[in-house]
mmCIF file of C-alpha atoms in Angstrom:
data_model
loop_
_atom_site.group_PDB
_atom_site.id
_atom_site.type_symbol
_atom_site.label_atom_id
_atom_site.label_comp_id
_atom_site.label_asym_id
_atom_site.label_seq_id
_atom_site.Cartn_x
_atom_site.Cartn_y
_atom_site.Cartn_z
ATOM 1 C CA UNK A 1 -0.092 0.090 -0.074
ATOM 2 C CA UNK A 2 3.099 2.487 0.788
ATOM 3 C CA UNK A 3 3.455 1.557 -2.438
ATOM 4 C CA UNK A 4 0.277 2.738 -4.538
ATOM 5 C CA UNK A 5 0.553 6.058 -2.191
ATOM 6 C CA UNK A 6 3.595 6.910 -3.605
ATOM 7 C CA UNK A 7 2.239 5.862 -7.067
ATOM 8 C CA UNK A 8 -1.086 7.815 -7.358
ATOM 9 C CA UNK A 9 0.557 10.809 -5.539
ATOM 10 C CA UNK A 10 3.105 11.612 -8.499
ATOM 11 C CA UNK A 11 -0.040 10.718 -10.802
ATOM 12 C CA UNK A 12 -2.289 13.486 -11.574
ATOM 13 C CA UNK A 13 -5.303 12.108 -10.001
ATOM 14 C CA UNK A 14 -7.090 13.560 -7.240
ATOM 15 C CA UNK A 15 -9.409 10.461 -5.656
ATOM 16 C CA UNK A 16 -8.372 7.144 -5.934
ATOM 17 C CA UNK A 17 -9.808 6.227 -9.459
ATOM 18 C CA UNK A 18 -9.655 2.323 -10.963
ATOM 19 C CA UNK A 19 -7.399 3.316 -14.170
ATOM 20 C CA UNK A 20 -5.215 4.185 -11.096
ATOM 21 C CA UNK A 21 -5.538 0.513 -9.499
ATOM 22 C CA UNK A 22 -5.260 -0.642 -12.869
ATOM 23 C CA UNK A 23 -1.585 1.656 -14.261
ATOM 24 C CA UNK A 24 -0.079 1.251 -10.480
ATOM 25 C CA UNK A 25 -1.047 -2.665 -10.179
ATOM 26 C CA UNK A 26 0.618 -3.610 -14.046
ATOM 27 C CA UNK A 27 3.227 -0.766 -13.300
ATOM 28 C CA UNK A 28 6.540 -2.939 -12.250
ATOM 29 C CA UNK A 29 5.621 -6.815 -12.166
ATOM 30 C CA UNK A 30 4.880 -9.076 -14.416
ATOM 31 C CA UNK A 31 1.313 -10.141 -14.946
ATOM 32 C CA UNK A 32 0.955 -12.950 -12.493
ATOM 33 C CA UNK A 33 0.516 -9.877 -9.314
ATOM 34 C CA UNK A 34 -1.450 -8.489 -11.388
ATOM 35 C CA UNK A 35 -4.592 -9.618 -9.926
ATOM 36 C CA UNK A 36 -3.416 -9.398 -5.787
ATOM 37 C CA UNK A 37 -2.005 -6.567 -6.478
ATOM 38 C CA UNK A 38 -5.231 -4.258 -7.426
ATOM 39 C CA UNK A 39 -7.568 -6.812 -4.689
ATOM 40 C CA UNK A 40 -5.252 -4.430 -2.309
ATOM 41 C CA UNK A 41 -6.893 -1.913 -3.938
ATOM 42 C CA UNK A 42 -9.711 -2.928 -4.171
ATOM 43 C CA UNK A 43 -9.929 -3.471 -0.009
ATOM 44 C CA UNK A 44 -8.399 -0.461 0.116
ATOM 45 C CA UNK A 45 -10.449 1.311 -1.464
ATOM 46 C CA UNK A 46 -12.916 -0.172 -0.250
ATOM 47 C CA UNK A 47 -12.558 1.790 3.558
ATOM 48 C CA UNK A 48 -11.560 5.163 1.685
ATOM 49 C CA UNK A 49 -14.821 4.893 -0.087
ATOM 50 C CA UNK A 50 -16.602 5.369 3.399
ATOM 51 C CA UNK A 51 -15.176 9.378 4.066
ATOM 52 C CA UNK A 52 -14.674 10.007 0.093
ATOM 53 C CA UNK A 53 -17.794 8.594 -1.806
ATOM 54 C CA UNK A 54 -15.495 10.421 -4.952
ATOM 55 C CA UNK A 55 -13.776 6.857 -4.533
ATOM 56 C CA UNK A 56 -13.952 3.939 -7.450
ATOM 57 C CA UNK A 57 -13.779 1.241 -6.344
ATOM 58 C CA UNK A 58 -12.227 -1.072 -9.155
ATOM 59 C CA UNK A 59 -14.474 -4.133 -10.001
ATOM 60 C CA UNK A 60 -12.832 -7.757 -10.355
ATOM 61 C CA UNK A 61 -12.067 -9.346 -13.247
ATOM 62 C CA UNK A 62 -9.721 -6.966 -15.050
ATOM 63 C CA UNK A 63 -6.918 -10.160 -14.174
ATOM 64 C CA UNK A 64 -6.337 -13.121 -14.592
ATOM 65 C CA UNK A 65 -6.709 -14.679 -10.675
ATOM 66 C CA UNK A 66 -3.195 -15.359 -9.240
ATOM 67 C CA UNK A 67 -1.832 -18.780 -9.422
ATOM 68 C CA UNK A 68 0.708 -20.135 -7.290
ATOM 69 C CA UNK A 69 4.060 -21.313 -9.014
ATOM 70 C CA UNK A 70 4.455 -24.767 -9.044
ATOM 71 C CA UNK A 71 7.408 -25.500 -6.554
ATOM 72 C CA UNK A 72 10.692 -27.256 -6.891
ATOM 73 C CA UNK A 73 11.767 -29.582 -4.586
ATOM 74 C CA UNK A 74 15.076 -29.957 -4.153
ATOM 75 C CA UNK A 75 17.132 -33.268 -4.200
ATOM 76 C CA UNK A 76 19.624 -34.101 -1.641
ATOM 77 C CA UNK A 77 22.115 -33.744 -4.107
ATOM 78 C CA UNK A 78 20.877 -29.904 -5.270
ATOM 79 C CA UNK A 79 21.270 -28.517 -2.246
ATOM 80 C CA UNK A 80 24.317 -29.766 -1.227
ATOM 81 C CA UNK A 81 25.167 -28.292 -4.449
ATOM 82 C CA UNK A 82 23.935 -24.977 -3.741
ATOM 83 C CA UNK A 83 26.211 -24.864 -0.244
ATOM 84 C CA UNK A 84 29.266 -25.951 -1.992
ATOM 85 C CA UNK A 85 28.801 -23.048 -4.997
ATOM 86 C CA UNK A 86 28.620 -20.232 -3.143
ATOM 87 C CA UNK A 87 31.496 -20.573 -1.369
ATOM 88 C CA UNK A 88 32.870 -20.749 -4.583
ATOM 89 C CA UNK A 89 31.050 -17.530 -6.110
ATOM 90 C CA UNK A 90 33.016 -15.268 -3.115
ATOM 91 C CA UNK A 91 36.518 -16.711 -2.564
ATOM 92 C CA UNK A 92 37.544 -13.545 -1.255
ATOM 93 C CA UNK A 93 34.468 -12.486 0.209
ATOM 94 C CA UNK A 94 32.555 -13.221 3.563
ATOM 95 C CA UNK A 95 30.042 -13.322 2.110
ATOM 96 C CA UNK A 96 31.338 -17.246 1.091
ATOM 97 C CA UNK A 97 30.798 -18.775 4.675
ATOM 98 C CA UNK A 98 27.213 -15.438 4.998
ATOM 99 C CA UNK A 99 25.677 -17.551 2.285
ATOM 100 C CA UNK A 100 26.942 -21.241 2.264
ATOM 101 C CA UNK A 101 24.756 -20.717 5.960
ATOM 102 C CA UNK A 102 22.522 -18.530 5.045
ATOM 103 C CA UNK A 103 21.041 -21.175 2.676
ATOM 104 C CA UNK A 104 21.637 -23.898 4.868
ATOM 105 C CA UNK A 105 19.559 -22.535 7.523
ATOM 106 C CA UNK A 106 16.520 -22.150 4.640
ATOM 107 C CA UNK A 107 17.085 -25.750 3.786
ATOM 108 C CA UNK A 108 17.768 -27.132 7.186
ATOM 109 C CA UNK A 109 14.175 -25.610 8.943
ATOM 110 C CA UNK A 110 12.263 -23.868 5.829
ATOM 111 C CA UNK A 111 12.271 -20.642 7.532
ATOM 112 C CA UNK A 112 11.481 -17.209 5.147
ATOM 113 C CA UNK A 113 14.106 -15.449 2.874
ATOM 114 C CA UNK A 114 12.509 -12.579 5.206
ATOM 115 C CA UNK A 115 13.030 -14.173 8.672
ATOM 116 C CA UNK A 116 16.527 -15.576 8.286
ATOM 117 C CA UNK A 117 17.960 -12.641 6.536
ATOM 118 C CA UNK A 118 16.314 -10.094 9.535
ATOM 119 C CA UNK A 119 17.300 -12.598 12.428
ATOM 120 C CA UNK A 120 19.436 -10.861 15.220
ATOM 121 C CA UNK A 121 22.986 -12.605 17.149
ATOM 122 C CA UNK A 122 20.411 -12.443 20.024
ATOM 123 C CA UNK A 123 17.080 -14.119 18.878
ATOM 124 C CA UNK A 124 19.724 -17.317 17.983
ATOM 125 C CA UNK A 125 20.100 -19.308 21.239
ATOM 126 C CA UNK A 126 22.951 -21.316 20.095
ATOM 127 C CA UNK A 127 23.666 -23.064 23.974
ATOM 128 C CA UNK A 128 19.335 -24.660 23.802
ATOM 129 C CA UNK A 129 19.573 -24.450 19.473
ATOM 130 C CA UNK A 130 16.573 -21.859 19.598
ATOM 131 C CA UNK A 131 15.791 -19.478 17.526
ATOM 132 C CA UNK A 132 13.032 -16.600 17.816
ATOM 133 C CA UNK A 133 11.093 -15.092 14.925
ATOM 134 C CA UNK A 134 9.485 -12.120 15.969
ATOM 135 C CA UNK A 135 7.404 -10.236 13.805
ATOM 136 C CA UNK A 136 7.039 -11.757 10.810
ATOM 137 C CA UNK A 137 4.162 -12.286 8.711
ATOM 138 C CA UNK A 138 0.941 -11.391 9.370
ATOM 139 C CA UNK A 139 2.560 -10.489 12.414
ATOM 140 C CA UNK A 140 3.278 -13.764 14.333
ATOM 141 C CA UNK A 141 6.704 -14.332 16.228
ATOM 142 C CA UNK A 142 7.241 -17.660 17.039
ATOM 143 C CA UNK A 143 10.599 -20.859 18.490
ATOM 144 C CA UNK A 144 12.007 -22.977 16.387
ATOM 145 C CA UNK A 145 14.117 -25.183 17.802
ATOM 146 C CA UNK A 146 17.618 -26.650 16.081
ATOM 147 C CA UNK A 147 18.303 -29.704 15.052
ATOM 148 C CA UNK A 148 22.021 -30.965 16.459
ATOM 149 C CA UNK A 149 23.909 -30.585 13.538
ATOM 150 C CA UNK A 150 21.856 -26.820 12.648
ATOM 151 C CA UNK A 151 22.693 -25.696 16.002
ATOM 152 C CA UNK A 152 26.551 -26.363 15.763
ATOM 153 C CA UNK A 153 27.361 -25.604 11.910
ATOM 154 C CA UNK A 154 25.507 -21.587 12.844
ATOM 155 C CA UNK A 155 28.008 -21.479 16.060
ATOM 156 C CA UNK A 156 31.291 -22.713 14.035
ATOM 157 C CA UNK A 157 29.428 -19.392 11.634
ATOM 158 C CA UNK A 158 29.218 -16.955 14.364
ATOM 159 C CA UNK A 159 32.303 -17.856 15.809
ATOM 160 C CA UNK A 160 34.141 -16.963 11.933
ATOM 161 C CA UNK A 161 31.777 -13.776 12.396
ATOM 162 C CA UNK A 162 32.839 -12.316 15.879
ATOM 163 C CA UNK A 163 36.647 -12.278 14.648
ATOM 164 C CA UNK A 164 36.324 -9.227 13.083
ATOM 165 C CA UNK A 165 35.436 -6.461 15.107
ATOM 166 C CA UNK A 166 33.035 -4.872 12.663
ATOM 167 C CA UNK A 167 30.391 -7.799 12.295
ATOM 168 C CA UNK A 168 30.652 -8.897 16.012
ATOM 169 C CA UNK A 169 29.473 -5.255 16.706
ATOM 170 C CA UNK A 170 26.345 -6.198 13.841
ATOM 171 C CA UNK A 171 22.720 -7.363 15.487
ATOM 172 C CA UNK A 172 21.391 -9.275 12.974
ATOM 173 C CA UNK A 173 23.093 -12.443 12.973
ATOM 174 C CA UNK A 174 23.515 -12.903 9.368
ATOM 175 C CA UNK A 175 26.178 -10.445 7.441
ATOM 176 C CA UNK A 176 28.269 -8.874 4.927
ATOM 177 C CA UNK A 177 31.734 -7.496 4.898
ATOM 178 C CA UNK A 178 30.987 -4.277 6.595
ATOM 179 C CA UNK A 179 29.363 -6.240 9.360
ATOM 180 C CA UNK A 180 25.920 -4.696 7.822
ATOM 181 C CA UNK A 181 22.510 -7.053 7.112
ATOM 182 C CA UNK A 182 21.834 -8.892 4.169
ATOM 183 C CA UNK A 183 19.812 -7.291 1.628
ATOM 184 C CA UNK A 184 17.263 -8.513 -0.848
ATOM 185 C CA UNK A 185 18.991 -8.912 -3.851
ATOM 186 C CA UNK A 186 22.564 -9.889 -3.789
ATOM 187 C CA UNK A 187 21.366 -13.409 -2.492
ATOM 188 C CA UNK A 188 19.058 -14.080 -4.824
ATOM 189 C CA UNK A 189 21.437 -12.774 -7.826
ATOM 190 C CA UNK A 190 24.283 -15.535 -6.346
ATOM 191 C CA UNK A 191 21.306 -17.613 -5.769
ATOM 192 C CA UNK A 192 20.409 -17.824 -9.725
ATOM 193 C CA UNK A 193 23.912 -17.418 -10.606
ATOM 194 C CA UNK A 194 24.086 -20.859 -9.115
ATOM 195 C CA UNK A 195 20.584 -22.422 -10.712
ATOM 196 C CA UNK A 196 21.760 -21.526 -13.573
ATOM 197 C CA UNK A 197 25.140 -22.871 -13.320
ATOM 198 C CA UNK A 198 23.446 -25.953 -11.551
ATOM 199 C CA UNK A 199 21.527 -25.910 -14.875
ATOM 200 C CA UNK A 200 18.537 -25.433 -13.684
ATOM 201 C CA UNK A 201 17.401 -21.931 -14.985
ATOM 202 C CA UNK A 202 18.052 -21.051 -18.858
ATOM 203 C CA UNK A 203 21.671 -18.765 -19.045
ATOM 204 C CA UNK A 204 19.120 -15.573 -19.914
ATOM 205 C CA UNK A 205 16.110 -16.685 -18.733
ATOM 206 C CA UNK A 206 13.744 -15.036 -15.539
ATOM 207 C CA UNK A 207 11.732 -18.443 -14.721
ATOM 208 C CA UNK A 208 13.378 -20.935 -12.993
ATOM 209 C CA UNK A 209 13.152 -22.317 -8.779
ATOM 210 C CA UNK A 210 13.496 -20.047 -6.273
ATOM 211 C CA UNK A 211 14.614 -19.622 -3.323
ATOM 212 C CA UNK A 212 11.498 -20.367 -1.932
ATOM 213 C CA UNK A 213 10.884 -23.493 -2.762
ATOM 214 C CA UNK A 214 13.683 -24.235 -0.140
ATOM 215 C CA UNK A 215 10.683 -24.069 2.347
ATOM 216 C CA UNK A 216 8.468 -26.447 0.248
ATOM 217 C CA UNK A 217 10.942 -28.488 -0.021
ATOM 218 C CA UNK A 218 11.217 -28.780 3.966
ATOM 219 C CA UNK A 219 7.905 -28.935 4.265
ATOM 220 C CA UNK A 220 7.717 -31.906 1.430
ATOM 221 C CA UNK A 221 10.305 -34.046 3.351
ATOM 222 C CA UNK A 222 8.853 -33.141 6.473
ATOM 223 C CA UNK A 223 5.398 -34.964 5.519
ATOM 224 C CA UNK A 224 6.359 -37.332 3.564
ATOM 225 C CA UNK A 225 9.302 -38.624 6.650
ATOM 226 C CA UNK A 226 6.143 -38.895 9.151
ATOM 227 C CA UNK A 227 3.456 -40.742 6.364
ATOM 228 C CA UNK A 228 6.343 -43.236 5.980
ATOM 229 C CA UNK A 229 6.884 -43.144 9.620
ATOM 230 C CA UNK A 230 3.202 -44.157 9.941
ATOM 231 C CA UNK A 231 2.521 -41.542 11.627
ATOM 232 C CA UNK A 232 -0.738 -39.247 11.980
ATOM 233 C CA UNK A 233 -1.034 -36.578 9.944
ATOM 234 C CA UNK A 234 -3.766 -35.018 10.493
ATOM 235 C CA UNK A 235 -2.851 -35.139 13.634
ATOM 236 C CA UNK A 236 0.516 -34.372 13.534
ATOM 237 C CA UNK A 237 0.086 -30.917 10.983
ATOM 238 C CA UNK A 238 -0.622 -28.478 13.389
ATOM 239 C CA UNK A 239 2.341 -29.040 14.501
ATOM 240 C CA UNK A 240 4.066 -28.001 10.871
ATOM 241 C CA UNK A 241 1.978 -25.405 10.477
ATOM 242 C CA UNK A 242 2.940 -23.891 13.675
ATOM 243 C CA UNK A 243 6.828 -24.681 12.871
ATOM 244 C CA UNK A 244 6.498 -23.332 9.694
ATOM 245 C CA UNK A 245 4.649 -19.983 11.125
ATOM 246 C CA UNK A 246 1.696 -20.395 8.941
ATOM 247 C CA UNK A 247 -1.542 -18.972 10.234
ATOM 248 C CA UNK A 248 -3.835 -21.350 9.378
ATOM 249 C CA UNK A 249 -3.107 -24.809 9.351
ATOM 250 C CA UNK A 250 -4.710 -25.018 6.000
ATOM 251 C CA UNK A 251 -2.149 -22.635 4.608
ATOM 252 C CA UNK A 252 0.171 -26.082 5.597
ATOM 253 C CA UNK A 253 -2.254 -28.715 3.474
ATOM 254 C CA UNK A 254 -1.317 -27.728 0.502
ATOM 255 C CA UNK A 255 2.350 -28.986 0.607
ATOM 256 C CA UNK A 256 0.502 -31.730 0.331
ATOM 257 C CA UNK A 257 -0.254 -31.511 -3.345
ATOM 258 C CA UNK A 258 3.176 -30.519 -3.645
ATOM 259 C CA UNK A 259 5.044 -33.612 -4.915
ATOM 260 C CA UNK A 260 4.194 -37.106 -5.965
ATOM 261 C CA UNK A 261 5.446 -38.957 -3.445
ATOM 262 C CA UNK A 262 3.717 -37.510 -1.378
ATOM 263 C CA UNK A 263 -0.165 -37.986 -3.422
ATOM 264 C CA UNK A 264 1.221 -41.811 -3.329
ATOM 265 C CA UNK A 265 1.474 -41.865 0.377
ATOM 266 C CA UNK A 266 -1.936 -40.526 0.956
ATOM 267 C CA UNK A 267 -3.029 -43.055 -2.253
ATOM 268 C CA UNK A 268 -1.921 -45.783 0.028
ATOM 269 C CA UNK A 269 -3.716 -44.773 3.073
ATOM 270 C CA UNK A 270 -7.028 -43.878 1.319
ATOM 271 C CA UNK A 271 -6.767 -47.878 -0.133
ATOM 272 C CA UNK A 272 -5.647 -49.179 3.219
ATOM 273 C CA UNK A 273 -8.734 -47.581 5.008
ATOM 274 C CA UNK A 274 -10.578 -48.717 2.193
ATOM 275 C CA UNK A 275 -9.057 -52.499 2.318
ATOM 276 C CA UNK A 276 -9.799 -51.704 6.347
ATOM 277 C CA UNK A 277 -13.834 -51.164 5.537
ATOM 278 C CA UNK A 278 -14.589 -54.337 3.270
#
């Protein structure tokens, strides 16, 4: 909404109009997001119209509905190659270690990119192996327990990071050479370079696996492990939902259709129930 307000201020319109909303929704973004961007303005316009009757509420159906991209589920080998490549891309920079452990944490915990990038050093309790993720999406905070191997890896990183006084004084857990927190662009660019090197993206293409797919991979692997161990998925799904920071369990259900192996496991469970009732 802040972006829309700035766009509106630069226009000649004195009130929110459908034309203005459509122009903003399709400005500087790909078609995949136009529908959701316009929907955001539509909700805002309904609220604004109470005080300003000249406000126009953009009609629905102008853009096709947004579709979630099909998630890419990484193999163990691809994740290991990603981490190894981060060490190779920046041989003379501390970013080699930062990106190596940063992407490793995403793969090991399913954290959102922003959650890991904004993680404060005071919120990483490596004595107990617990992360405190504060005020993230939908204003939720949560505790994220770590596997001992992940805790040990982050401890190695923090030791190397704090050798430099500039980095030691940074409030963020992950830092660059100058002791600043991570921005959005640089890790993404390094990630794209890896996908091209690994053959997961065309050399000049824009379509390909995303960093967010590490989160999908974590969720799918967790569900598969529960299926294969015979756990009650319905009972355990709220645990995964809480761990991932979802507001509702239904947001976690979509991972059940994210991988053919999950669908196969669900089919086997259903077949077994039918056989038991025959």
